[in-house]
mmCIF file with all atom_site columns, C-alpha atoms in Angstrom:
data_model
loop_
_atom_site.group_PDB
_atom_site.id
_atom_site.type_symbol
_atom_site.label_atom_id
_atom_site.label_alt_id
_atom_site.label_comp_id
_atom_site.label_asym_id
_atom_site.label_entity_id
_atom_site.label_seq_id
_atom_site.pdbx_PDB_ins_code
_atom_site.Cartn_x
_atom_site.Cartn_y
_atom_site.Cartn_z
_atom_site.occupancy
_atom_site.B_iso_or_equiv
_atom_site.pdbx_formal_charge
_atom_site.auth_seq_id
_atom_site.auth_comp_id
_atom_site.auth_asym_id
_atom_site.auth_atom_id
_atom_site.pdbx_PDB_model_num
ATOM 1   C CA . UNK D 1 1   ? -10.812 -28.211 -39.981 1.00 96.00 ? 1   UNK D CA 1
ATOM 2   C CA . UNK D 1 2   ? -7.774  -30.378 -39.325 1.00 97.00 ? 2   UNK D CA 1
ATOM 3   C CA . UNK D 1 3   ? -4.870  -30.171 -41.762 1.00 98.00 ? 3   UNK D CA 1
ATOM 4   C CA . UNK D 1 4   ? -1.350  -31.601 -41.722 1.00 98.00 ? 4   UNK D CA 1
ATOM 5   C CA . UNK D 1 5   ? 1.614   -30.910 -43.973 1.00 98.00 ? 5   UNK D CA 1
ATOM 6   C CA . UNK D 1 6   ? 4.909   -32.747 -44.199 1.00 98.00 ? 6   UNK D CA 1
ATOM 7   C CA . UNK D 1 7   ? 8.170   -30.997 -44.995 1.00 98.00 ? 7   UNK D CA 1
ATOM 8   C CA . UNK D 1 8   ? 11.777  -32.041 -45.314 1.00 97.00 ? 8   UNK D CA 1
ATOM 9   C CA . UNK D 1 9   ? 14.443  -32.968 -47.848 1.00 98.00 ? 9   UNK D CA 1
ATOM 10  C CA . UNK D 1 10  ? 13.452  -34.709 -51.042 1.00 98.00 ? 10  UNK D CA 1
ATOM 11  C CA . UNK D 1 11  ? 16.774  -36.506 -51.277 1.00 98.00 ? 11  UNK D CA 1
ATOM 12  C CA . UNK D 1 12  ? 19.279  -37.816 -48.745 1.00 98.00 ? 12  UNK D CA 1
ATOM 13  C CA . UNK D 1 13  ? 22.440  -39.853 -49.107 1.00 98.00 ? 13  UNK D CA 1
ATOM 14  C CA . UNK D 1 14  ? 22.924  -43.349 -47.673 1.00 98.00 ? 14  UNK D CA 1
ATOM 15  C CA . UNK D 1 15  ? 23.983  -43.321 -43.986 1.00 98.00 ? 15  UNK D CA 1
ATOM 16  C CA . UNK D 1 16  ? 22.627  -39.788 -43.493 1.00 98.00 ? 16  UNK D CA 1
ATOM 17  C CA . UNK D 1 17  ? 19.911  -38.856 -41.016 1.00 98.00 ? 17  UNK D CA 1
ATOM 18  C CA . UNK D 1 18  ? 16.483  -37.850 -42.308 1.00 98.00 ? 18  UNK D CA 1
ATOM 19  C CA . UNK D 1 19  ? 14.530  -35.171 -40.452 1.00 98.00 ? 19  UNK D CA 1
ATOM 20  C CA . UNK D 1 20  ? 10.879  -34.638 -41.358 1.00 98.00 ? 20  UNK D CA 1
ATOM 21  C CA . UNK D 1 21  ? 8.518   -32.066 -39.901 1.00 98.00 ? 21  UNK D CA 1
ATOM 22  C CA . UNK D 1 22  ? 4.746   -32.336 -39.688 1.00 98.00 ? 22  UNK D CA 1
ATOM 23  C CA . UNK D 1 23  ? 3.052   -28.954 -39.242 1.00 98.00 ? 23  UNK D CA 1
ATOM 24  C CA . UNK D 1 24  ? -0.586  -29.153 -38.325 1.00 98.00 ? 24  UNK D CA 1
ATOM 25  C CA . UNK D 1 25  ? -3.592  -26.952 -37.637 1.00 97.00 ? 25  UNK D CA 1
ATOM 26  C CA . UNK D 1 26  ? -7.140  -27.410 -36.401 1.00 96.00 ? 26  UNK D CA 1
ATOM 27  C CA . UNK D 1 27  ? -6.172  -29.285 -33.251 1.00 95.00 ? 27  UNK D CA 1
ATOM 28  C CA . UNK D 1 28  ? -3.619  -29.156 -30.465 1.00 95.00 ? 28  UNK D CA 1
ATOM 29  C CA . UNK D 1 29  ? -1.366  -31.832 -29.049 1.00 95.00 ? 29  UNK D CA 1
ATOM 30  C CA . UNK D 1 30  ? -2.027  -30.529 -25.554 1.00 93.00 ? 30  UNK D CA 1
ATOM 31  C CA . UNK D 1 31  ? -5.512  -32.007 -25.481 1.00 90.00 ? 31  UNK D CA 1
ATOM 32  C CA . UNK D 1 32  ? -6.199  -35.480 -24.193 1.00 93.00 ? 32  UNK D CA 1
ATOM 33  C CA . UNK D 1 33  ? -6.780  -38.325 -26.617 1.00 93.00 ? 33  UNK D CA 1
ATOM 34  C CA . UNK D 1 34  ? -4.890  -36.960 -29.602 1.00 95.00 ? 34  UNK D CA 1
ATOM 35  C CA . UNK D 1 35  ? -1.850  -38.322 -31.401 1.00 97.00 ? 35  UNK D CA 1
ATOM 36  C CA . UNK D 1 36  ? 0.180   -37.683 -34.538 1.00 98.00 ? 36  UNK D CA 1
ATOM 37  C CA . UNK D 1 37  ? 1.709   -40.589 -36.402 1.00 98.00 ? 37  UNK D CA 1
ATOM 38  C CA . UNK D 1 38  ? 4.101   -41.165 -39.276 1.00 98.00 ? 38  UNK D CA 1
ATOM 39  C CA . UNK D 1 39  ? 3.441   -43.720 -41.995 1.00 98.00 ? 39  UNK D CA 1
ATOM 40  C CA . UNK D 1 40  ? 5.496   -44.395 -45.119 1.00 98.00 ? 40  UNK D CA 1
ATOM 41  C CA . UNK D 1 41  ? 4.883   -46.046 -48.469 1.00 98.00 ? 41  UNK D CA 1
ATOM 42  C CA . UNK D 1 42  ? 7.646   -47.176 -50.835 1.00 98.00 ? 42  UNK D CA 1
ATOM 43  C CA . UNK D 1 43  ? 6.773   -46.751 -54.520 1.00 98.00 ? 43  UNK D CA 1
ATOM 44  C CA . UNK D 1 44  ? 4.182   -49.358 -55.525 1.00 97.00 ? 44  UNK D CA 1
ATOM 45  C CA . UNK D 1 45  ? 4.145   -50.960 -52.081 1.00 98.00 ? 45  UNK D CA 1
ATOM 46  C CA . UNK D 1 46  ? 1.972   -51.034 -48.979 1.00 98.00 ? 46  UNK D CA 1
ATOM 47  C CA . UNK D 1 47  ? 1.673   -48.594 -46.106 1.00 98.00 ? 47  UNK D CA 1
ATOM 48  C CA . UNK D 1 48  ? 4.034   -49.048 -43.150 1.00 98.00 ? 48  UNK D CA 1
ATOM 49  C CA . UNK D 1 49  ? 3.461   -47.443 -39.768 1.00 98.00 ? 49  UNK D CA 1
ATOM 50  C CA . UNK D 1 50  ? 6.606   -45.886 -38.273 1.00 98.00 ? 50  UNK D CA 1
ATOM 51  C CA . UNK D 1 51  ? 5.924   -43.954 -35.083 1.00 98.00 ? 51  UNK D CA 1
ATOM 52  C CA . UNK D 1 52  ? 3.329   -42.048 -33.097 1.00 98.00 ? 52  UNK D CA 1
ATOM 53  C CA . UNK D 1 53  ? 3.403   -39.442 -30.327 1.00 98.00 ? 53  UNK D CA 1
ATOM 54  C CA . UNK D 1 54  ? 0.507   -38.722 -27.983 1.00 97.00 ? 54  UNK D CA 1
ATOM 55  C CA . UNK D 1 55  ? -0.644  -35.524 -26.281 1.00 96.00 ? 55  UNK D CA 1
ATOM 56  C CA . UNK D 1 56  ? 0.982   -36.711 -23.026 1.00 95.00 ? 56  UNK D CA 1
ATOM 57  C CA . UNK D 1 57  ? 4.355   -37.250 -24.788 1.00 96.00 ? 57  UNK D CA 1
ATOM 58  C CA . UNK D 1 58  ? 3.930   -41.027 -24.794 1.00 97.00 ? 58  UNK D CA 1
ATOM 59  C CA . UNK D 1 59  ? 5.839   -42.325 -27.828 1.00 98.00 ? 59  UNK D CA 1
ATOM 60  C CA . UNK D 1 60  ? 5.388   -45.539 -29.788 1.00 98.00 ? 60  UNK D CA 1
ATOM 61  C CA . UNK D 1 61  ? 7.662   -46.981 -32.465 1.00 98.00 ? 61  UNK D CA 1
ATOM 62  C CA . UNK D 1 62  ? 7.595   -49.734 -35.039 1.00 98.00 ? 62  UNK D CA 1
ATOM 63  C CA . UNK D 1 63  ? 9.603   -52.592 -33.485 1.00 97.00 ? 63  UNK D CA 1
ATOM 64  C CA . UNK D 1 64  ? 11.523  -53.198 -36.708 1.00 97.00 ? 64  UNK D CA 1
ATOM 65  C CA . UNK D 1 65  ? 12.682  -49.563 -36.952 1.00 98.00 ? 65  UNK D CA 1
ATOM 66  C CA . UNK D 1 66  ? 12.732  -48.514 -33.309 1.00 98.00 ? 66  UNK D CA 1
ATOM 67  C CA . UNK D 1 67  ? 16.518  -48.231 -33.078 1.00 98.00 ? 67  UNK D CA 1
ATOM 68  C CA . UNK D 1 68  ? 16.575  -45.711 -35.942 1.00 98.00 ? 68  UNK D CA 1
ATOM 69  C CA . UNK D 1 69  ? 13.577  -43.511 -35.119 1.00 98.00 ? 69  UNK D CA 1
ATOM 70  C CA . UNK D 1 70  ? 12.943  -40.582 -32.809 1.00 98.00 ? 70  UNK D CA 1
ATOM 71  C CA . UNK D 1 71  ? 9.650   -38.690 -32.648 1.00 98.00 ? 71  UNK D CA 1
ATOM 72  C CA . UNK D 1 72  ? 9.206   -35.401 -30.803 1.00 98.00 ? 72  UNK D CA 1
ATOM 73  C CA . UNK D 1 73  ? 6.627   -32.647 -30.581 1.00 97.00 ? 73  UNK D CA 1
ATOM 74  C CA . UNK D 1 74  ? 6.678   -28.881 -30.220 1.00 97.00 ? 74  UNK D CA 1
ATOM 75  C CA . UNK D 1 75  ? 3.230   -27.885 -29.025 1.00 95.00 ? 75  UNK D CA 1
ATOM 76  C CA . UNK D 1 76  ? 4.000   -24.167 -29.273 1.00 95.00 ? 76  UNK D CA 1
ATOM 77  C CA . UNK D 1 77  ? 4.672   -24.543 -33.003 1.00 97.00 ? 77  UNK D CA 1
ATOM 78  C CA . UNK D 1 78  ? 2.058   -27.252 -33.661 1.00 97.00 ? 78  UNK D CA 1
ATOM 79  C CA . UNK D 1 79  ? 4.759   -29.491 -35.070 1.00 98.00 ? 79  UNK D CA 1
ATOM 80  C CA . UNK D 1 80  ? 5.846   -33.104 -34.812 1.00 98.00 ? 80  UNK D CA 1
ATOM 81  C CA . UNK D 1 81  ? 9.339   -34.068 -35.940 1.00 98.00 ? 81  UNK D CA 1
ATOM 82  C CA . UNK D 1 82  ? 10.515  -37.524 -37.022 1.00 98.00 ? 82  UNK D CA 1
ATOM 83  C CA . UNK D 1 83  ? 14.185  -38.376 -37.373 1.00 98.00 ? 83  UNK D CA 1
ATOM 84  C CA . UNK D 1 84  ? 15.412  -41.557 -39.006 1.00 98.00 ? 84  UNK D CA 1
ATOM 85  C CA . UNK D 1 85  ? 19.099  -42.408 -38.818 1.00 98.00 ? 85  UNK D CA 1
ATOM 86  C CA . UNK D 1 86  ? 21.328  -44.405 -41.146 1.00 98.00 ? 86  UNK D CA 1
ATOM 87  C CA . UNK D 1 87  ? 19.168  -43.991 -44.247 1.00 98.00 ? 87  UNK D CA 1
ATOM 88  C CA . UNK D 1 88  ? 19.357  -46.658 -46.945 1.00 98.00 ? 88  UNK D CA 1
ATOM 89  C CA . UNK D 1 89  ? 17.972  -46.817 -50.491 1.00 98.00 ? 89  UNK D CA 1
ATOM 90  C CA . UNK D 1 90  ? 15.235  -49.172 -49.235 1.00 98.00 ? 90  UNK D CA 1
ATOM 91  C CA . UNK D 1 91  ? 13.934  -46.235 -47.168 1.00 98.00 ? 91  UNK D CA 1
ATOM 92  C CA . UNK D 1 92  ? 12.949  -44.439 -50.371 1.00 98.00 ? 92  UNK D CA 1
ATOM 93  C CA . UNK D 1 93  ? 9.254   -43.757 -49.910 1.00 98.00 ? 93  UNK D CA 1
ATOM 94  C CA . UNK D 1 94  ? 6.481   -41.239 -49.525 1.00 98.00 ? 94  UNK D CA 1
ATOM 95  C CA . UNK D 1 95  ? 6.293   -40.252 -45.876 1.00 98.00 ? 95  UNK D CA 1
ATOM 96  C CA . UNK D 1 96  ? 2.934   -39.225 -44.424 1.00 98.00 ? 96  UNK D CA 1
ATOM 97  C CA . UNK D 1 97  ? 1.944   -37.741 -41.103 1.00 98.00 ? 97  UNK D CA 1
ATOM 98  C CA . UNK D 1 98  ? -1.581  -38.240 -39.822 1.00 98.00 ? 98  UNK D CA 1
ATOM 99  C CA . UNK D 1 99  ? -3.908  -37.315 -36.954 1.00 98.00 ? 99  UNK D CA 1
ATOM 100 C CA . UNK D 1 100 ? -4.985  -40.153 -34.699 1.00 97.00 ? 100 UNK D CA 1
ATOM 101 C CA . UNK D 1 101 ? -7.456  -40.383 -31.850 1.00 92.00 ? 101 UNK D CA 1
ATOM 102 C CA . UNK D 1 102 ? -7.028  -42.807 -28.981 1.00 91.00 ? 102 UNK D CA 1
ATOM 103 C CA . UNK D 1 103 ? -10.773 -43.437 -29.004 1.00 90.00 ? 103 UNK D CA 1
ATOM 104 C CA . UNK D 1 104 ? -10.694 -45.020 -32.450 1.00 93.00 ? 104 UNK D CA 1
ATOM 105 C CA . UNK D 1 105 ? -7.067  -45.987 -33.095 1.00 94.00 ? 105 UNK D CA 1
ATOM 106 C CA . UNK D 1 106 ? -7.533  -44.802 -36.665 1.00 98.00 ? 106 UNK D CA 1
ATOM 107 C CA . UNK D 1 107 ? -5.720  -42.160 -38.704 1.00 98.00 ? 107 UNK D CA 1
ATOM 108 C CA . UNK D 1 108 ? -8.588  -39.919 -39.703 1.00 97.00 ? 108 UNK D CA 1
ATOM 109 C CA . UNK D 1 109 ? -6.792  -37.021 -41.364 1.00 98.00 ? 109 UNK D CA 1
ATOM 110 C CA . UNK D 1 110 ? -3.603  -37.333 -43.421 1.00 98.00 ? 110 UNK D CA 1
ATOM 111 C CA . UNK D 1 111 ? -1.102  -34.940 -44.887 1.00 98.00 ? 111 UNK D CA 1
ATOM 112 C CA . UNK D 1 112 ? -0.430  -35.026 -48.602 1.00 98.00 ? 112 UNK D CA 1
ATOM 113 C CA . UNK D 1 113 ? 2.845   -36.854 -48.102 1.00 98.00 ? 113 UNK D CA 1
ATOM 114 C CA . UNK D 1 114 ? 6.420   -36.036 -49.014 1.00 98.00 ? 114 UNK D CA 1
ATOM 115 C CA . UNK D 1 115 ? 8.574   -38.196 -51.276 1.00 98.00 ? 115 UNK D CA 1
ATOM 116 C CA . UNK D 1 116 ? 12.075  -38.934 -50.004 1.00 98.00 ? 116 UNK D CA 1
ATOM 117 C CA . UNK D 1 117 ? 14.685  -40.569 -52.235 1.00 98.00 ? 117 UNK D CA 1
ATOM 118 C CA . UNK D 1 118 ? 17.790  -42.149 -50.762 1.00 98.00 ? 118 UNK D CA 1
ATOM 119 C CA . UNK D 1 119 ? 20.651  -42.261 -53.231 1.00 97.00 ? 119 UNK D CA 1
ATOM 120 C CA . UNK D 1 120 ? 24.302  -41.390 -53.491 1.00 94.00 ? 120 UNK D CA 1
ATOM 121 C CA . UNK E 2 1   ? 4.077   -58.167 -33.400 1.00 94.00 ? 1   UNK E CA 1
ATOM 122 C CA . UNK E 2 2   ? 0.614   -58.444 -34.950 1.00 97.00 ? 2   UNK E CA 1
ATOM 123 C CA . UNK E 2 3   ? 0.614   -59.305 -38.643 1.00 98.00 ? 3   UNK E CA 1
ATOM 124 C CA . UNK E 2 4   ? -2.254  -58.467 -40.988 1.00 98.00 ? 4   UNK E CA 1
ATOM 125 C CA . UNK E 2 5   ? -3.207  -60.326 -44.145 1.00 98.00 ? 5   UNK E CA 1
ATOM 126 C CA . UNK E 2 6   ? -5.776  -59.391 -46.779 1.00 98.00 ? 6   UNK E CA 1
ATOM 127 C CA . UNK E 2 7   ? -7.559  -61.379 -49.441 1.00 98.00 ? 7   UNK E CA 1
ATOM 128 C CA . UNK E 2 8   ? -7.824  -61.214 -52.290 1.00 98.00 ? 8   UNK E CA 1
ATOM 129 C CA . UNK E 2 9   ? -4.741  -59.197 -53.244 1.00 98.00 ? 9   UNK E CA 1
ATOM 130 C CA . UNK E 2 10  ? -6.663  -57.895 -56.223 1.00 98.00 ? 10  UNK E CA 1
ATOM 131 C CA . UNK E 2 11  ? -10.172 -58.152 -57.607 1.00 97.00 ? 11  UNK E CA 1
ATOM 132 C CA . UNK E 2 12  ? -11.695 -57.135 -60.914 1.00 97.00 ? 12  UNK E CA 1
ATOM 133 C CA . UNK E 2 13  ? -15.284 -55.954 -60.811 1.00 96.00 ? 13  UNK E CA 1
ATOM 134 C CA . UNK E 2 14  ? -17.819 -53.913 -62.729 1.00 96.00 ? 14  UNK E CA 1
ATOM 135 C CA . UNK E 2 15  ? -19.770 -50.831 -61.741 1.00 96.00 ? 15  UNK E CA 1
ATOM 136 C CA . UNK E 2 16  ? -22.758 -51.993 -59.700 1.00 96.00 ? 16  UNK E CA 1
ATOM 137 C CA . UNK E 2 17  ? -21.083 -55.155 -58.434 1.00 96.00 ? 17  UNK E CA 1
ATOM 138 C CA . UNK E 2 18  ? -20.772 -55.973 -54.766 1.00 97.00 ? 18  UNK E CA 1
ATOM 139 C CA . UNK E 2 19  ? -17.235 -56.572 -53.470 1.00 97.00 ? 19  UNK E CA 1
ATOM 140 C CA . UNK E 2 20  ? -16.044 -58.080 -50.206 1.00 98.00 ? 20  UNK E CA 1
ATOM 141 C CA . UNK E 2 21  ? -12.466 -57.834 -48.923 1.00 98.00 ? 21  UNK E CA 1
ATOM 142 C CA . UNK E 2 22  ? -11.232 -59.901 -46.008 1.00 98.00 ? 22  UNK E CA 1
ATOM 143 C CA . UNK E 2 23  ? -8.625  -58.918 -43.433 1.00 98.00 ? 23  UNK E CA 1
ATOM 144 C CA . UNK E 2 24  ? -7.170  -61.307 -40.883 1.00 98.00 ? 24  UNK E CA 1
ATOM 145 C CA . UNK E 2 25  ? -5.051  -60.527 -37.823 1.00 98.00 ? 25  UNK E CA 1
ATOM 146 C CA . UNK E 2 26  ? -2.405  -62.922 -36.511 1.00 98.00 ? 26  UNK E CA 1
ATOM 147 C CA . UNK E 2 27  ? -3.925  -62.600 -33.047 1.00 98.00 ? 27  UNK E CA 1
ATOM 148 C CA . UNK E 2 28  ? -7.115  -61.206 -31.579 1.00 98.00 ? 28  UNK E CA 1
ATOM 149 C CA . UNK E 2 29  ? -7.494  -57.454 -31.872 1.00 98.00 ? 29  UNK E CA 1
ATOM 150 C CA . UNK E 2 30  ? -11.059 -57.082 -30.558 1.00 97.00 ? 30  UNK E CA 1
ATOM 151 C CA . UNK E 2 31  ? -12.580 -54.422 -32.812 1.00 98.00 ? 31  UNK E CA 1
ATOM 152 C CA . UNK E 2 32  ? -9.483  -52.260 -33.200 1.00 98.00 ? 32  UNK E CA 1
ATOM 153 C CA . UNK E 2 33  ? -9.629  -52.357 -36.978 1.00 98.00 ? 33  UNK E CA 1
ATOM 154 C CA . UNK E 2 34  ? -9.810  -49.590 -39.554 1.00 98.00 ? 34  UNK E CA 1
ATOM 155 C CA . UNK E 2 35  ? -10.200 -49.579 -43.344 1.00 98.00 ? 35  UNK E CA 1
ATOM 156 C CA . UNK E 2 36  ? -8.710  -47.070 -45.762 1.00 98.00 ? 36  UNK E CA 1
ATOM 157 C CA . UNK E 2 37  ? -9.115  -46.302 -49.458 1.00 98.00 ? 37  UNK E CA 1
ATOM 158 C CA . UNK E 2 38  ? -6.149  -45.045 -51.452 1.00 98.00 ? 38  UNK E CA 1
ATOM 159 C CA . UNK E 2 39  ? -6.088  -43.767 -55.007 1.00 98.00 ? 39  UNK E CA 1
ATOM 160 C CA . UNK E 2 40  ? -2.863  -43.402 -57.021 1.00 96.00 ? 40  UNK E CA 1
ATOM 161 C CA . UNK E 2 41  ? -0.771  -40.445 -55.940 1.00 96.00 ? 41  UNK E CA 1
ATOM 162 C CA . UNK E 2 42  ? -3.092  -39.606 -53.048 1.00 98.00 ? 42  UNK E CA 1
ATOM 163 C CA . UNK E 2 43  ? -3.013  -40.055 -49.290 1.00 98.00 ? 43  UNK E CA 1
ATOM 164 C CA . UNK E 2 44  ? -5.161  -42.809 -47.796 1.00 98.00 ? 44  UNK E CA 1
ATOM 165 C CA . UNK E 2 45  ? -8.700  -41.918 -46.752 1.00 98.00 ? 45  UNK E CA 1
ATOM 166 C CA . UNK E 2 46  ? -10.311 -43.390 -43.640 1.00 98.00 ? 46  UNK E CA 1
ATOM 167 C CA . UNK E 2 47  ? -13.515 -45.293 -44.420 1.00 98.00 ? 47  UNK E CA 1
ATOM 168 C CA . UNK E 2 48  ? -14.283 -47.420 -41.359 1.00 98.00 ? 48  UNK E CA 1
ATOM 169 C CA . UNK E 2 49  ? -13.006 -47.432 -37.775 1.00 98.00 ? 49  UNK E CA 1
ATOM 170 C CA . UNK E 2 50  ? -13.734 -49.716 -34.829 1.00 98.00 ? 50  UNK E CA 1
ATOM 171 C CA . UNK E 2 51  ? -14.417 -52.496 -37.351 1.00 98.00 ? 51  UNK E CA 1
ATOM 172 C CA . UNK E 2 52  ? -17.859 -51.250 -38.353 1.00 98.00 ? 52  UNK E CA 1
ATOM 173 C CA . UNK E 2 53  ? -18.219 -47.500 -37.685 1.00 98.00 ? 53  UNK E CA 1
ATOM 174 C CA . UNK E 2 54  ? -18.574 -45.445 -40.839 1.00 98.00 ? 54  UNK E CA 1
ATOM 175 C CA . UNK E 2 55  ? -16.349 -42.363 -40.923 1.00 98.00 ? 55  UNK E CA 1
ATOM 176 C CA . UNK E 2 56  ? -18.245 -39.105 -41.397 1.00 97.00 ? 56  UNK E CA 1
ATOM 177 C CA . UNK E 2 57  ? -18.864 -38.326 -45.060 1.00 97.00 ? 57  UNK E CA 1
ATOM 178 C CA . UNK E 2 58  ? -18.241 -41.854 -46.316 1.00 98.00 ? 58  UNK E CA 1
ATOM 179 C CA . UNK E 2 59  ? -21.067 -43.280 -48.455 1.00 98.00 ? 59  UNK E CA 1
ATOM 180 C CA . UNK E 2 60  ? -23.262 -45.917 -46.849 1.00 98.00 ? 60  UNK E CA 1
ATOM 181 C CA . UNK E 2 61  ? -22.418 -48.457 -49.574 1.00 98.00 ? 61  UNK E CA 1
ATOM 182 C CA . UNK E 2 62  ? -19.257 -49.092 -47.547 1.00 98.00 ? 62  UNK E CA 1
ATOM 183 C CA . UNK E 2 63  ? -19.665 -51.304 -44.510 1.00 98.00 ? 63  UNK E CA 1
ATOM 184 C CA . UNK E 2 64  ? -17.394 -53.211 -42.175 1.00 98.00 ? 64  UNK E CA 1
ATOM 185 C CA . UNK E 2 65  ? -17.857 -56.170 -39.888 1.00 98.00 ? 65  UNK E CA 1
ATOM 186 C CA . UNK E 2 66  ? -15.941 -58.599 -37.712 1.00 98.00 ? 66  UNK E CA 1
ATOM 187 C CA . UNK E 2 67  ? -14.136 -58.874 -34.413 1.00 98.00 ? 67  UNK E CA 1
ATOM 188 C CA . UNK E 2 68  ? -11.266 -60.832 -32.962 1.00 98.00 ? 68  UNK E CA 1
ATOM 189 C CA . UNK E 2 69  ? -9.160  -61.959 -35.913 1.00 98.00 ? 69  UNK E CA 1
ATOM 190 C CA . UNK E 2 70  ? -11.447 -61.856 -38.959 1.00 98.00 ? 70  UNK E CA 1
ATOM 191 C CA . UNK E 2 71  ? -12.874 -58.753 -40.584 1.00 98.00 ? 71  UNK E CA 1
ATOM 192 C CA . UNK E 2 72  ? -14.562 -57.800 -43.831 1.00 98.00 ? 72  UNK E CA 1
ATOM 193 C CA . UNK E 2 73  ? -15.063 -54.626 -45.844 1.00 98.00 ? 73  UNK E CA 1
ATOM 194 C CA . UNK E 2 74  ? -18.039 -54.715 -48.184 1.00 98.00 ? 74  UNK E CA 1
ATOM 195 C CA . UNK E 2 75  ? -18.828 -52.312 -50.990 1.00 97.00 ? 75  UNK E CA 1
ATOM 196 C CA . UNK E 2 76  ? -22.453 -52.961 -51.816 1.00 94.00 ? 76  UNK E CA 1
ATOM 197 C CA . UNK E 2 77  ? -22.592 -51.464 -55.303 1.00 94.00 ? 77  UNK E CA 1
ATOM 198 C CA . UNK E 2 78  ? -19.326 -50.341 -56.844 1.00 96.00 ? 78  UNK E CA 1
ATOM 199 C CA . UNK E 2 79  ? -19.213 -46.827 -58.220 1.00 96.00 ? 79  UNK E CA 1
ATOM 200 C CA . UNK E 2 80  ? -16.596 -45.527 -60.677 1.00 95.00 ? 80  UNK E CA 1
ATOM 201 C CA . UNK E 2 81  ? -14.863 -43.594 -57.893 1.00 96.00 ? 81  UNK E CA 1
ATOM 202 C CA . UNK E 2 82  ? -14.436 -46.766 -55.787 1.00 97.00 ? 82  UNK E CA 1
ATOM 203 C CA . UNK E 2 83  ? -11.739 -48.296 -57.983 1.00 94.00 ? 83  UNK E CA 1
ATOM 204 C CA . UNK E 2 84  ? -8.738  -47.994 -55.697 1.00 97.00 ? 84  UNK E CA 1
ATOM 205 C CA . UNK E 2 85  ? -6.569  -49.926 -53.264 1.00 98.00 ? 85  UNK E CA 1
ATOM 206 C CA . UNK E 2 86  ? -7.978  -50.774 -49.830 1.00 98.00 ? 86  UNK E CA 1
ATOM 207 C CA . UNK E 2 87  ? -5.948  -51.322 -46.656 1.00 98.00 ? 87  UNK E CA 1
ATOM 208 C CA . UNK E 2 88  ? -6.893  -52.616 -43.239 1.00 98.00 ? 88  UNK E CA 1
ATOM 209 C CA . UNK E 2 89  ? -5.029  -51.455 -40.115 1.00 98.00 ? 89  UNK E CA 1
ATOM 210 C CA . UNK E 2 90  ? -5.000  -52.772 -36.576 1.00 98.00 ? 90  UNK E CA 1
ATOM 211 C CA . UNK E 2 91  ? -4.613  -50.589 -33.494 1.00 98.00 ? 91  UNK E CA 1
ATOM 212 C CA . UNK E 2 92  ? -4.871  -53.162 -30.706 1.00 97.00 ? 92  UNK E CA 1
ATOM 213 C CA . UNK E 2 93  ? -1.112  -53.336 -30.180 1.00 95.00 ? 93  UNK E CA 1
ATOM 214 C CA . UNK E 2 94  ? 0.838   -50.554 -31.812 1.00 97.00 ? 94  UNK E CA 1
ATOM 215 C CA . UNK E 2 95  ? -0.260  -50.213 -35.450 1.00 98.00 ? 95  UNK E CA 1
ATOM 216 C CA . UNK E 2 96  ? 0.004   -52.502 -38.468 1.00 98.00 ? 96  UNK E CA 1
ATOM 217 C CA . UNK E 2 97  ? -1.339  -52.144 -41.988 1.00 98.00 ? 97  UNK E CA 1
ATOM 218 C CA . UNK E 2 98  ? -2.371  -54.996 -44.235 1.00 98.00 ? 98  UNK E CA 1
ATOM 219 C CA . UNK E 2 99  ? -0.746  -55.527 -47.655 1.00 98.00 ? 99  UNK E CA 1
ATOM 220 C CA . UNK E 2 100 ? -3.665  -53.997 -49.553 1.00 98.00 ? 100 UNK E CA 1
ATOM 221 C CA . UNK E 2 101 ? -6.351  -55.129 -51.998 1.00 98.00 ? 101 UNK E CA 1
ATOM 222 C CA . UNK E 2 102 ? -6.557  -53.505 -55.408 1.00 98.00 ? 102 UNK E CA 1
ATOM 223 C CA . UNK E 2 103 ? -10.036 -53.156 -56.856 1.00 98.00 ? 103 UNK E CA 1
ATOM 224 C CA . UNK E 2 104 ? -9.902  -52.545 -60.579 1.00 95.00 ? 104 UNK E CA 1
ATOM 225 C CA . UNK E 2 105 ? -12.290 -52.417 -63.471 1.00 89.00 ? 105 UNK E CA 1
ATOM 226 C CA . UNK E 2 106 ? -13.236 -55.689 -65.152 1.00 88.00 ? 106 UNK E CA 1
#
């Protein structure tokens, strides 16, 4: 059974850097064809894909946020970490991590999400 | 960048009704299209991948079709638990979600 759980601060100040951790079980990021992505959702708005890292350490980023994002993995801890620099109130959202397979391109298992508020 | 649009943005329907949601990509994405259902306060749930493949455990009243730029999600007979927001997502070039379609009770 695949599970994912997001963790990190619930509140950050404008201009600060956000660091979120996705801890997963039921699969490993050492096996071919697997990826873990980050998706966010501002309150009352649509889903927005942010970044994804593959088993082979290939990394993909949203073009509009690429300059602010870094995604890394720690296969020994079964964790994926997303950092987002220069946070702004418009970045207030629920942040999700999710399991993805190259074969389908779909996010088939999601974490419960973590709400991050950006305010002074 | 590939942009995704959905129509309608919202639809009101009754239990037992059939509902069709359309998703359009700004350029051809072959069949790299997924559909998700999201209920308030919950994470999205994958319904359909590869445009028409039903995810394990998803009821057969959900079906998907299309290729290239135009896709549809059909719910054949709405059940009370189907009132939710539905998103399409492309995976042909990076990933992009559509703006969502809210299905609510008439």
